[in-house]
Short mmCIF file of C-alpha atoms and ligand atoms in Angstrom, two decimals:
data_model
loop_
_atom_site.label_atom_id
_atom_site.label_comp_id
_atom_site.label_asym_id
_atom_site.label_seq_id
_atom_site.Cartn_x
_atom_site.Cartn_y
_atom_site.Cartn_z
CA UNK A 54 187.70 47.35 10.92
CA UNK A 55 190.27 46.25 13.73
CA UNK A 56 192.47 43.81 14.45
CA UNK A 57 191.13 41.86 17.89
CA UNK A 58 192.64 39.47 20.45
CA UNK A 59 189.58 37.70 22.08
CA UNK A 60 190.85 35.03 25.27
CA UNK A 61 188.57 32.32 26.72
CA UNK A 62 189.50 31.06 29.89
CA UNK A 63 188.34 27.40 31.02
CA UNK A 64 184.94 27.82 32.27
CA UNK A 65 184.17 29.22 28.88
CA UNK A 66 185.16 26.35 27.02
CA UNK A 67 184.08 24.10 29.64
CA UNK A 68 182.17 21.92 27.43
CA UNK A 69 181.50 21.34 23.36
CA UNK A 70 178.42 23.41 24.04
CA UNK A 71 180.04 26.36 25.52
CA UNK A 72 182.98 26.07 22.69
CA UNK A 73 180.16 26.98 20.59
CA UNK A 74 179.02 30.03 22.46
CA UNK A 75 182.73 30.73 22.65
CA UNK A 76 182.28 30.19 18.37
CA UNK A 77 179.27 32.90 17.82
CA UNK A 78 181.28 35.48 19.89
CA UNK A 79 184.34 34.93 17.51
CA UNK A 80 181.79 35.22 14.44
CA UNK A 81 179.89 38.19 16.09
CA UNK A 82 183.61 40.44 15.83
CA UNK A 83 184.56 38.30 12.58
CA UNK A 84 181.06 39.59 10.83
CA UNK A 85 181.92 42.93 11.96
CA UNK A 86 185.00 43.32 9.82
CA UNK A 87 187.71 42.19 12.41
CA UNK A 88 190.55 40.18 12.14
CA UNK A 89 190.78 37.79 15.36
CA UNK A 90 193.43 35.95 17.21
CA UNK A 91 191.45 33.26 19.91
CA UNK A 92 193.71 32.23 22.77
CA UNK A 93 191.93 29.50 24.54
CA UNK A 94 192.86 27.95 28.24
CA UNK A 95 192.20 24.38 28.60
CA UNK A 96 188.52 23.27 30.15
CA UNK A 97 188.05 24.17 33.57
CA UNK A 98 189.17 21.67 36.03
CA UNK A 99 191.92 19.99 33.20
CA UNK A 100 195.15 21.46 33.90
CA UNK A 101 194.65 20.79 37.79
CA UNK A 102 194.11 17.53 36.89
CA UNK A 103 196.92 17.10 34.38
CA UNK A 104 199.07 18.66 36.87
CA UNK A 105 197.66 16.26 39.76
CA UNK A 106 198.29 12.86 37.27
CA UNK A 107 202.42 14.38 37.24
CA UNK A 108 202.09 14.54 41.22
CA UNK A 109 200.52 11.07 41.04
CA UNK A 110 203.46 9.74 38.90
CA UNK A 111 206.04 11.11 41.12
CA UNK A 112 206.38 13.98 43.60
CA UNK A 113 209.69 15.01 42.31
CA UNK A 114 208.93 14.92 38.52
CA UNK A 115 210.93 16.13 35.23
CA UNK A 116 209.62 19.98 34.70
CA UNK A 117 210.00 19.42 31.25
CA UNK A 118 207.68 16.45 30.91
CA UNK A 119 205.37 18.17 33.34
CA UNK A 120 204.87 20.84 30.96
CA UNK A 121 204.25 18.05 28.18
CA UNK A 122 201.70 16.84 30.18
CA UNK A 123 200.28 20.31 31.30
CA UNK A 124 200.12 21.92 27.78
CA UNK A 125 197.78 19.35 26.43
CA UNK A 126 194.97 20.85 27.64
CA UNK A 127 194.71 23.79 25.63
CA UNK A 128 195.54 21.84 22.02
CA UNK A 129 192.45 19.79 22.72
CA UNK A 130 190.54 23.23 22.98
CA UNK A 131 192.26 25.24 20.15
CA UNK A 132 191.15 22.31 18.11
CA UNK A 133 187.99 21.66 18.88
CA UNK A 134 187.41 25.36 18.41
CA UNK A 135 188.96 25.48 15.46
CA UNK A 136 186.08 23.05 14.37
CA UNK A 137 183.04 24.98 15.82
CA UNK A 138 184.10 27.86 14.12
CA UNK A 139 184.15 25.99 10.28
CA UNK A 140 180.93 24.43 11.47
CA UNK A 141 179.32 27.65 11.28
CA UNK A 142 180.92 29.08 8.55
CA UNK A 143 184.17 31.10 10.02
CA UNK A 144 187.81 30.09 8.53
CA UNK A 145 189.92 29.16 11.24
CA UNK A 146 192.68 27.36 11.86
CA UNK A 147 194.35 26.14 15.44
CA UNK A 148 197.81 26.74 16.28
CA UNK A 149 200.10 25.23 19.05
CA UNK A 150 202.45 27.14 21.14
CA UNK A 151 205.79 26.05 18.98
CA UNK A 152 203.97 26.47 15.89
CA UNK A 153 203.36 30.42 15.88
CA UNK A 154 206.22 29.94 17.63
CA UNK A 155 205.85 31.46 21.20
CA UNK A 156 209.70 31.48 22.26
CA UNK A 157 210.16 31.29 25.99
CA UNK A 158 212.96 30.74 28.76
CA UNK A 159 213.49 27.21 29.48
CA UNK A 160 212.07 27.83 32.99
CA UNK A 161 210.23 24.88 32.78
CA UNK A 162 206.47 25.43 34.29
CA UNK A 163 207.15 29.28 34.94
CA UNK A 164 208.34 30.11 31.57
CA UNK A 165 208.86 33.91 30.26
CA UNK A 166 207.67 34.80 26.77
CA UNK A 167 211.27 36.24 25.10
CA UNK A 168 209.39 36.85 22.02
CA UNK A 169 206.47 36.81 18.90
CA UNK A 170 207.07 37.22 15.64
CA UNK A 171 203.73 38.16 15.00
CA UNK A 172 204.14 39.20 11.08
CA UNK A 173 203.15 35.52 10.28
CA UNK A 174 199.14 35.85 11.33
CA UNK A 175 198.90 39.23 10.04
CA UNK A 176 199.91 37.83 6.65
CA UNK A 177 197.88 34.73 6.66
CA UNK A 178 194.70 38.15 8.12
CA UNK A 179 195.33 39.42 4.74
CA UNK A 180 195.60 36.51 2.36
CA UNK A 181 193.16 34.62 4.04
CA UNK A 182 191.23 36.11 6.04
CA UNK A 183 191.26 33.21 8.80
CA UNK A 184 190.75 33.04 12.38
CA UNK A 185 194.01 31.92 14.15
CA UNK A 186 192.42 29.78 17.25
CA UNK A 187 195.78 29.68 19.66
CA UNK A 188 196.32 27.55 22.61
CA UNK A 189 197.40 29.47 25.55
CA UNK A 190 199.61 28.76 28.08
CA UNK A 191 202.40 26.79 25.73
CA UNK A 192 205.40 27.76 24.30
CA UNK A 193 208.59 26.91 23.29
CA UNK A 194 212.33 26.99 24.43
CA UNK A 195 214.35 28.34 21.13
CA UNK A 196 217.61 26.64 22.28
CA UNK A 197 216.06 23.01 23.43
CA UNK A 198 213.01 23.02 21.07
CA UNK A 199 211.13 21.60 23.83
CA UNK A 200 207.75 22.76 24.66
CA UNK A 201 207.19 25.23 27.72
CA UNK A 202 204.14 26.56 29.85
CA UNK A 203 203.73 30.13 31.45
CA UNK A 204 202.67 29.04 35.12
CA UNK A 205 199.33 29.20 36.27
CA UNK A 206 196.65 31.20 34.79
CA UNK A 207 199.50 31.75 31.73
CA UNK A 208 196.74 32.20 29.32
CA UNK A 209 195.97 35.52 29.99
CA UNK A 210 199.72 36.40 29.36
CA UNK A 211 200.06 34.63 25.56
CA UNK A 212 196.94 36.73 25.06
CA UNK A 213 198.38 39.78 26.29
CA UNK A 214 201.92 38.72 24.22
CA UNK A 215 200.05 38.01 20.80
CA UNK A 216 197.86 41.23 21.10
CA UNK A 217 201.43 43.45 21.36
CA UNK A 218 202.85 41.18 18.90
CA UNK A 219 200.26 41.68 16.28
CA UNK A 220 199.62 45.34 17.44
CA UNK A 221 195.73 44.49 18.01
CA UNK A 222 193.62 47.38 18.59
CA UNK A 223 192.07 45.63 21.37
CA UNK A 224 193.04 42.28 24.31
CA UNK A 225 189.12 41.32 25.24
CA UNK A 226 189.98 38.57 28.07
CA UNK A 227 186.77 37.14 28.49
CA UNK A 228 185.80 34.91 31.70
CA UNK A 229 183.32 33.70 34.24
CA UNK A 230 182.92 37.25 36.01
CA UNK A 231 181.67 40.52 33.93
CA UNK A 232 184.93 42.60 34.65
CA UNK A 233 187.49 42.89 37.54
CA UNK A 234 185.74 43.69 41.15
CA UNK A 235 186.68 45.50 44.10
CA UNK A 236 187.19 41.99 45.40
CA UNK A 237 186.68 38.21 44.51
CA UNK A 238 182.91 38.30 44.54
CA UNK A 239 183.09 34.96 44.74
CA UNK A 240 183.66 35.48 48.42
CA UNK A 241 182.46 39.10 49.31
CA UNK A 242 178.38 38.98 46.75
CA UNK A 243 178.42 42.79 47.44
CA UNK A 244 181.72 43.16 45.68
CA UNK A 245 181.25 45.71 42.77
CA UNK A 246 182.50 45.89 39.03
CA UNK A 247 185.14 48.30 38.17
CA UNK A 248 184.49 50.32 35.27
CA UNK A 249 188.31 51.00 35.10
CA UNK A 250 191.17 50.10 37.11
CA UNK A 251 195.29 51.80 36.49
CA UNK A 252 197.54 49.09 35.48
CA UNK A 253 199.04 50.06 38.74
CA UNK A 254 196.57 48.88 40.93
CA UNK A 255 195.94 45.79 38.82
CA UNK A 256 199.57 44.47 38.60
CA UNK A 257 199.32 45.05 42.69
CA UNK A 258 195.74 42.96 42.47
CA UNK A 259 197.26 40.52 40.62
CA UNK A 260 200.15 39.54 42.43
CA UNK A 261 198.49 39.93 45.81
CA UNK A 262 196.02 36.98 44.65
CA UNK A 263 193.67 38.21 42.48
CA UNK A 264 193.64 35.97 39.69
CA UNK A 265 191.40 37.34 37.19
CA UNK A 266 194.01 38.17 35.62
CA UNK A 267 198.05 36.65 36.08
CA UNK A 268 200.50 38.88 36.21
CA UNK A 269 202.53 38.69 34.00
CA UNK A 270 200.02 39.94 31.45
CA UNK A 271 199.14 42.96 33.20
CA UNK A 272 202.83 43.93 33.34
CA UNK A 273 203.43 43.03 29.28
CA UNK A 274 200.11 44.90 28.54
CA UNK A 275 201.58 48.33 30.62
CA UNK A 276 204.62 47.81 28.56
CA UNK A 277 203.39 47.64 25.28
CA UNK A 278 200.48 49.94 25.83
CA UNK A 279 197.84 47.10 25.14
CA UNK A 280 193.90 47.99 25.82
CA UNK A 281 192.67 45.30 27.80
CA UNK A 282 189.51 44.83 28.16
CA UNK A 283 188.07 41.95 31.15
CA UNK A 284 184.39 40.65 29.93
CA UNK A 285 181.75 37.91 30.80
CA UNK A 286 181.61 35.32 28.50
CA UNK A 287 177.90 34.66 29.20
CA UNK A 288 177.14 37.98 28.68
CA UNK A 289 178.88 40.28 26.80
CA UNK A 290 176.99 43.14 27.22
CA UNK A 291 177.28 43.51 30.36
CA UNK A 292 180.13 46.21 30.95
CA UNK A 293 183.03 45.19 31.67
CA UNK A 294 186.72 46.43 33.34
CA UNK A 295 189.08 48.44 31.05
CA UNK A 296 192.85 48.29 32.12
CA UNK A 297 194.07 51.86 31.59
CA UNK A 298 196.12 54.69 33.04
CA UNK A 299 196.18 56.64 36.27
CA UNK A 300 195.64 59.56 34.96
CA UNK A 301 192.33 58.66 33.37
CA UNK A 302 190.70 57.70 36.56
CA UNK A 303 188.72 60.27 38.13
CA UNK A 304 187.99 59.05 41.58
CA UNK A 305 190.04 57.91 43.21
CA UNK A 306 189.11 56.54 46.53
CA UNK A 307 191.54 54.96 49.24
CA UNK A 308 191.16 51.82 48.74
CA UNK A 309 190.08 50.32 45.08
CA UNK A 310 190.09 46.50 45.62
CA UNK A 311 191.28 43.86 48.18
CA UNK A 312 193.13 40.98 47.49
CA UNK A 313 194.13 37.69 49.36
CA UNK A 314 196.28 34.93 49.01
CA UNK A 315 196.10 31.41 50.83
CA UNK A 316 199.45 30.41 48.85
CA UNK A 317 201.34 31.41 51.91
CA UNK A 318 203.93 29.87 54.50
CA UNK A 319 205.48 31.69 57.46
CA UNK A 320 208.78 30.42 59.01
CA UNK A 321 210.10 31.71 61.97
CA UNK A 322 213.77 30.97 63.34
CA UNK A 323 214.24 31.62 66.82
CA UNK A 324 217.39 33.10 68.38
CA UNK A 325 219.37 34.10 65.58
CA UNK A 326 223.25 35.89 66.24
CA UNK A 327 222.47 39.67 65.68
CA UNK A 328 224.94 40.29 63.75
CA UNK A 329 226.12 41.86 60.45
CA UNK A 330 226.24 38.81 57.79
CA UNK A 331 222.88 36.98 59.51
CA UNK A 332 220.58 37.71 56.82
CA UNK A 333 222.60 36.97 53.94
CA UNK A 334 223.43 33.87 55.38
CA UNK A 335 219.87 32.95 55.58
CA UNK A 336 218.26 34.50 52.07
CA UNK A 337 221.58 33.42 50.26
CA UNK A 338 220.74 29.83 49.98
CA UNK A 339 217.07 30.29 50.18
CA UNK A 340 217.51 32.41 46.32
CA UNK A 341 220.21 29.49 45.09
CA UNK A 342 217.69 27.01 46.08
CA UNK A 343 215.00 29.00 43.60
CA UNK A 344 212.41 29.78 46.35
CA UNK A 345 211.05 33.59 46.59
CA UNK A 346 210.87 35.25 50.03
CA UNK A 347 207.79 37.74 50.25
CA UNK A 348 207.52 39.45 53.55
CA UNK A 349 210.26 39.48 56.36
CA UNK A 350 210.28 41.01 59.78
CA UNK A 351 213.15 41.02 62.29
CA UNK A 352 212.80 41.44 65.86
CA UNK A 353 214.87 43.80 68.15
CA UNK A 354 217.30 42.16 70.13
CA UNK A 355 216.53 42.56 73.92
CA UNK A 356 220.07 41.75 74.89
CA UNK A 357 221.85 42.67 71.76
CA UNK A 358 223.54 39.25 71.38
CA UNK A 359 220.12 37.12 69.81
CA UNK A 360 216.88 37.95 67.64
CA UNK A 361 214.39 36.12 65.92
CA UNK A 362 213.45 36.99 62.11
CA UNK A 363 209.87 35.69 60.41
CA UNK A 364 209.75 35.57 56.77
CA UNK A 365 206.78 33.96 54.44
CA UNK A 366 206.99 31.95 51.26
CA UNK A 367 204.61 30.37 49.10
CA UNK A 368 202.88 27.42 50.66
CA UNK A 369 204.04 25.42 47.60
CA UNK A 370 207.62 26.17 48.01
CA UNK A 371 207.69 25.90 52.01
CA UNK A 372 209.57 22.04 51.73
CA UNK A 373 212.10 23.44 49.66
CA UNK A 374 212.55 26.79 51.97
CA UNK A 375 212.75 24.34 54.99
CA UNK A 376 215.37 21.93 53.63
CA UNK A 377 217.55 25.17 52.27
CA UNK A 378 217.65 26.27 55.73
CA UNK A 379 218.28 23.41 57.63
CA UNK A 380 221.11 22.94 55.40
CA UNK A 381 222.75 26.20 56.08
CA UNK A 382 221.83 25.68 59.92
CA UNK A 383 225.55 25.75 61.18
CA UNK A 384 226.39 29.24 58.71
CA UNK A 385 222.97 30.84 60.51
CA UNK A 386 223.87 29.60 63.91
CA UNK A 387 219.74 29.33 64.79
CA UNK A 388 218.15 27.97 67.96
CA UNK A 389 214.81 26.91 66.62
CA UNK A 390 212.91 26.66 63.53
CA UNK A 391 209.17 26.41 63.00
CA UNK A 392 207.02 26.68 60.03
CA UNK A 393 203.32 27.84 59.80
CA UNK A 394 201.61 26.39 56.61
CA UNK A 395 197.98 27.74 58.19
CA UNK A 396 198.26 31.70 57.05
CA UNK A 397 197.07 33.65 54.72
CA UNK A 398 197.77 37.07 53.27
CA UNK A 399 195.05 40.29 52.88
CA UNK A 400 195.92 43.61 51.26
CA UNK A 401 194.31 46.21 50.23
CA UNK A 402 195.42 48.10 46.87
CA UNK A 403 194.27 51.80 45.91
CA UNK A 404 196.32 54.48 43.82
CA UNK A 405 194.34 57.04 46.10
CA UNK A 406 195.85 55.39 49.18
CA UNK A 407 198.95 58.40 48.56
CA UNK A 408 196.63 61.47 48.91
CA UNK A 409 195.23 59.78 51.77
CA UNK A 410 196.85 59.45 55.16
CA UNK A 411 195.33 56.70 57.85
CA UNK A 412 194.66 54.01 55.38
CA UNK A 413 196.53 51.89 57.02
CA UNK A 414 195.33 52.56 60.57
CA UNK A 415 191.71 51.84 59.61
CA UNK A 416 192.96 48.16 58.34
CA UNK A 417 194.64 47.36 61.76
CA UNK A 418 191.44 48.91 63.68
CA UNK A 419 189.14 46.94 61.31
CA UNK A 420 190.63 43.69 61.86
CA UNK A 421 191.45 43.80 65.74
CA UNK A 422 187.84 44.81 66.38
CA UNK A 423 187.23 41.38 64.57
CA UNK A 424 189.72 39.94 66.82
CA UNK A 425 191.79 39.01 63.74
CA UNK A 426 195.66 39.05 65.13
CA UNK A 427 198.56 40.50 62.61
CA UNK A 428 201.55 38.34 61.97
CA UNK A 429 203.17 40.15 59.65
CA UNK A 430 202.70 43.65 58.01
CA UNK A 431 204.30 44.76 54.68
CA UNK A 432 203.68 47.89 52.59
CA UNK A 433 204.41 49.77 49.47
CA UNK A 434 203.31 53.11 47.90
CA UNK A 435 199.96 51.79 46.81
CA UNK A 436 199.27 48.61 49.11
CA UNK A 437 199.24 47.31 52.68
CA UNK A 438 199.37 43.39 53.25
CA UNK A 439 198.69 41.43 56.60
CA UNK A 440 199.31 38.14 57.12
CA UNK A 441 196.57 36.26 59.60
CA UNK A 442 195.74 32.98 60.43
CA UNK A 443 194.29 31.29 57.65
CA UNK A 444 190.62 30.60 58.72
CA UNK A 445 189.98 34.61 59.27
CA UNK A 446 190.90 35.41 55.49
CA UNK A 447 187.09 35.22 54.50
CA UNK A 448 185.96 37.68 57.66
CA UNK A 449 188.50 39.89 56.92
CA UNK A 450 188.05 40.94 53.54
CA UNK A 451 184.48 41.15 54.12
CA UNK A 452 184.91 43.93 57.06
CA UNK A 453 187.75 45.59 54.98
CA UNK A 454 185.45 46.07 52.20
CA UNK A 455 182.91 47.61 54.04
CA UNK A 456 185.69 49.44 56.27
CA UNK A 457 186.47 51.18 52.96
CA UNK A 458 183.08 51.79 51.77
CA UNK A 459 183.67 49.44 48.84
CA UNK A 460 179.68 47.81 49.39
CA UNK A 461 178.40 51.23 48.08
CA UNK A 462 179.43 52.85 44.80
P1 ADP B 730 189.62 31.99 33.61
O1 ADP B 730 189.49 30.52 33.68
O2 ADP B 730 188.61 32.64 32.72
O3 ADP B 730 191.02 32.45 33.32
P2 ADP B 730 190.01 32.51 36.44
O4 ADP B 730 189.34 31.53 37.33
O5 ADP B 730 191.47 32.36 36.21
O6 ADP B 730 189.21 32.53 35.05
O7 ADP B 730 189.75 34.01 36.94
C1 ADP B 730 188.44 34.45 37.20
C2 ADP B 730 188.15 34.33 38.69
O8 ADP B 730 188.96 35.24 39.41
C3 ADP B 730 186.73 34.71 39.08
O9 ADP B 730 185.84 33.63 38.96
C4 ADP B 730 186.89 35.18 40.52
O10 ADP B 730 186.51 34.19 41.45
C5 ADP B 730 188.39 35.40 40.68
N1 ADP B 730 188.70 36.72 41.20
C6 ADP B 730 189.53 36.98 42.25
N2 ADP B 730 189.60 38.27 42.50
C7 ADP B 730 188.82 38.90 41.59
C8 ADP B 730 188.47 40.27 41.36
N3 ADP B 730 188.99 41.25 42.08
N4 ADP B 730 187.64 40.54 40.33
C9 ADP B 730 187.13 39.55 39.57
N5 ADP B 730 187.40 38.24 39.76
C10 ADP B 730 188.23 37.91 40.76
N1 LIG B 731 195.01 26.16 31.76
C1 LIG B 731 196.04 26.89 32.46
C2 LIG B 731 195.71 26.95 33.96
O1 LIG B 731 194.68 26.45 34.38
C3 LIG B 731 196.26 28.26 31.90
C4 LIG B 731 195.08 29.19 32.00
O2 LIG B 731 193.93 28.76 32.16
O3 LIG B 731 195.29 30.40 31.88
O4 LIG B 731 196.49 27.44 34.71
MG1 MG B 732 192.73 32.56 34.56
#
């Protein structure tokens, strides 16, 4: 007898008749002697069109009615979960956000769990033996009581959050896919299954573009030591990924997954002073304006007077970038601006990429024999991301995946 976190993301609980195949997995670890927390995302396609009614309303919208808006999906789930499960015979009852309460930042749309009490559910485990069906995504800001959501994909993360909270012996985040792949299979059909991947390597995957899982959830899970487990929720037999630590990965090849991201923007500014001051004059106002820079690179200066310096953000965030520069045009002292909305970024991601030298070398080979041209290169201990041209992104993870032998176990 455990104590189980069990997360259904929105194709699961696309429809009333996949809430109740959602229901009889719930009752198949309830009849087993657990005691289960359900975090449910909204149904698939909702939130992007909750979010697309705000952009309707008005392009520059309140966050914090955005997140009103946005959070709905997942009480209409928890609820109508919370029903399937009574209709065949589990106790269960659904809980918003606030309610548990789920205490965030007030970063409205991008908000940071501060904290669970989790001591709440485990007493009503033991008095009453009841389900608690929990919408994900939602929480709330302590200070303006106002309801919150985690960003994109945010379920995962309250799963991850409760599971630590209530020390659960297990986080199963079930989901369209059987487990976490080498690469979106979606894109790449000879992708294969990971049996296990570090928490290393899957924070990297993660914020590189692989959204199986967001994350935030990967880092709260490495903090507070939480097994996660990534399933199918049409068939739960079928293996799965276990997060877990380097150490208990035996092979460890180069390369262990690719990731990409099309959320990218590249600006360049063109004959920039080269001088000491330059790029603090230029990042300053792009962090006061709230937008993250990812990768930079910075010409050398042929006469020593004037370079140019290329940085990317996300696509999302390029208007704001743009308008933060232009403003501090006459601090930069620039030339010329352009922006490139049409890239995208590729990386590849392996622990065993430090035992091996040339990793890197067989990327750039792999992509220039498809003609693919490199805009940008950026690397860290266990990754090395390109940025191309938008169109190639498909091409190019499909050579870089059988590049690094990733079609054959
Ligand atoms: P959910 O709604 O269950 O949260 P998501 O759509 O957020 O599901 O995440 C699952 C999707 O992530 C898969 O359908 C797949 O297309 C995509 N994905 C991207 N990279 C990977 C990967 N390396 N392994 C598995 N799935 C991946
Ligand atoms: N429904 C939210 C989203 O689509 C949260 C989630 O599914 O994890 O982003
Ligand atoms: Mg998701």
């Amino acid at each position: 007898m455990g104590r189980l976190v069990m997360k259904f993301g929105g194709t699961s609980v696309a429809n009333i008749e996949r809430i109740g195949n959602v229901a009889r997995h719930v009752k198949r670890e309830v009849d087993a002697g657990h005691d289960v927390a359900v975090i449910v995302s909204a149904m698939a396609g909702k939130t992007n069109e909750l979010v697309e009614w705000c952009r309707e309303d008005s392009a520059m919208h309140d966050a914090r009615e955005y997140d009103v808006v946005v959070a709905s999906g997942e009480q209409v789930t928890a609820g109508l979960l919370a029903i399937a499960l009574q209709t065949i015979g589990v106790q269960a009852r659904s809980w918003q956000g606030w309610q548990i309460p789920i205490k965030t930042s007030d970063a409205h749309a991008s908000a940071r769990i501060l904290g669970i009490d989790g001591g709440e559910l485990v007493h009503r485990f033991q008095d009453r033996k009841e389900v608690a069906v929990i919408a994900g995504f939602q929480g709330i800001n302590p200070q303006t009581g106002r309801i919150t959501t985690l960003g994109r994909g945010g379920s995962d993360t309250s799963a991850v959050a409760i599971a630590a909270a209530i020390h659960a012996d297990r986080c199963d985040i079930y989901t369209d896919v059987d487990g976490v792949y080498t690469t979106d299979p979606r894109i790449v059909p000879k992708a294969r299954r990971l049996e296990r991947i570090s928490f290393e390597e899957m924070l990297e995957m993660a914020s590189l573009g692989a959204k199986v899982l967001q994350t935030r959830s990967v880092e709260i899970a490495l903090l507070y030591r939480v097994p996660v487990r990534v399933l199918s929720t049409f068939d739960a037999d079928a293996g799965g990924t276990l997060l877990c630590d380097e150490e208990d990965i035996v092979e460890k090849k180069p390369v262990t997954g690719i990731a990409y991201s099309r959320d990218e923007a590249k600006i360049t500014l063109l004959k920039i002073p080269d001088q000491p001051g330059v790029a603090a004059a230029i990042f300053g106002p792009l962090a006061d304006s709230g937008v993250n820079v990812d990768m930079i690179v910075q010409n050398v200066s042929e006469d020593g007077r004037r370079t140019d310096l290329t940085f990317t953000v996300a696509r999302s965030e390029l208007s704001r970038a743009l308008d933060a520069i232009e403003k501090a045009a006459p601090q930069i002292g620039y030339k010329e601006i352009s922006a490139d909305a049409n890239v995208a970024k590729v990386s590849i991601i392996g622990i065993g990429m430090r035992a091996h030298p040339g990793v890197a070398q067989t990327m750039f080979r792999t992509l220039s024999d498809k003609g693919i041209n490199i805009q940008v290169i950026s690397t860290s201990e266990i990754k090395v991301s390109v940025l191309i041209a938008e169109e190639y992104v498909e091409l190019a993870v499909r050579a870089l995946h059988s590049a690094y032998e990733l079609d054959t176990a």
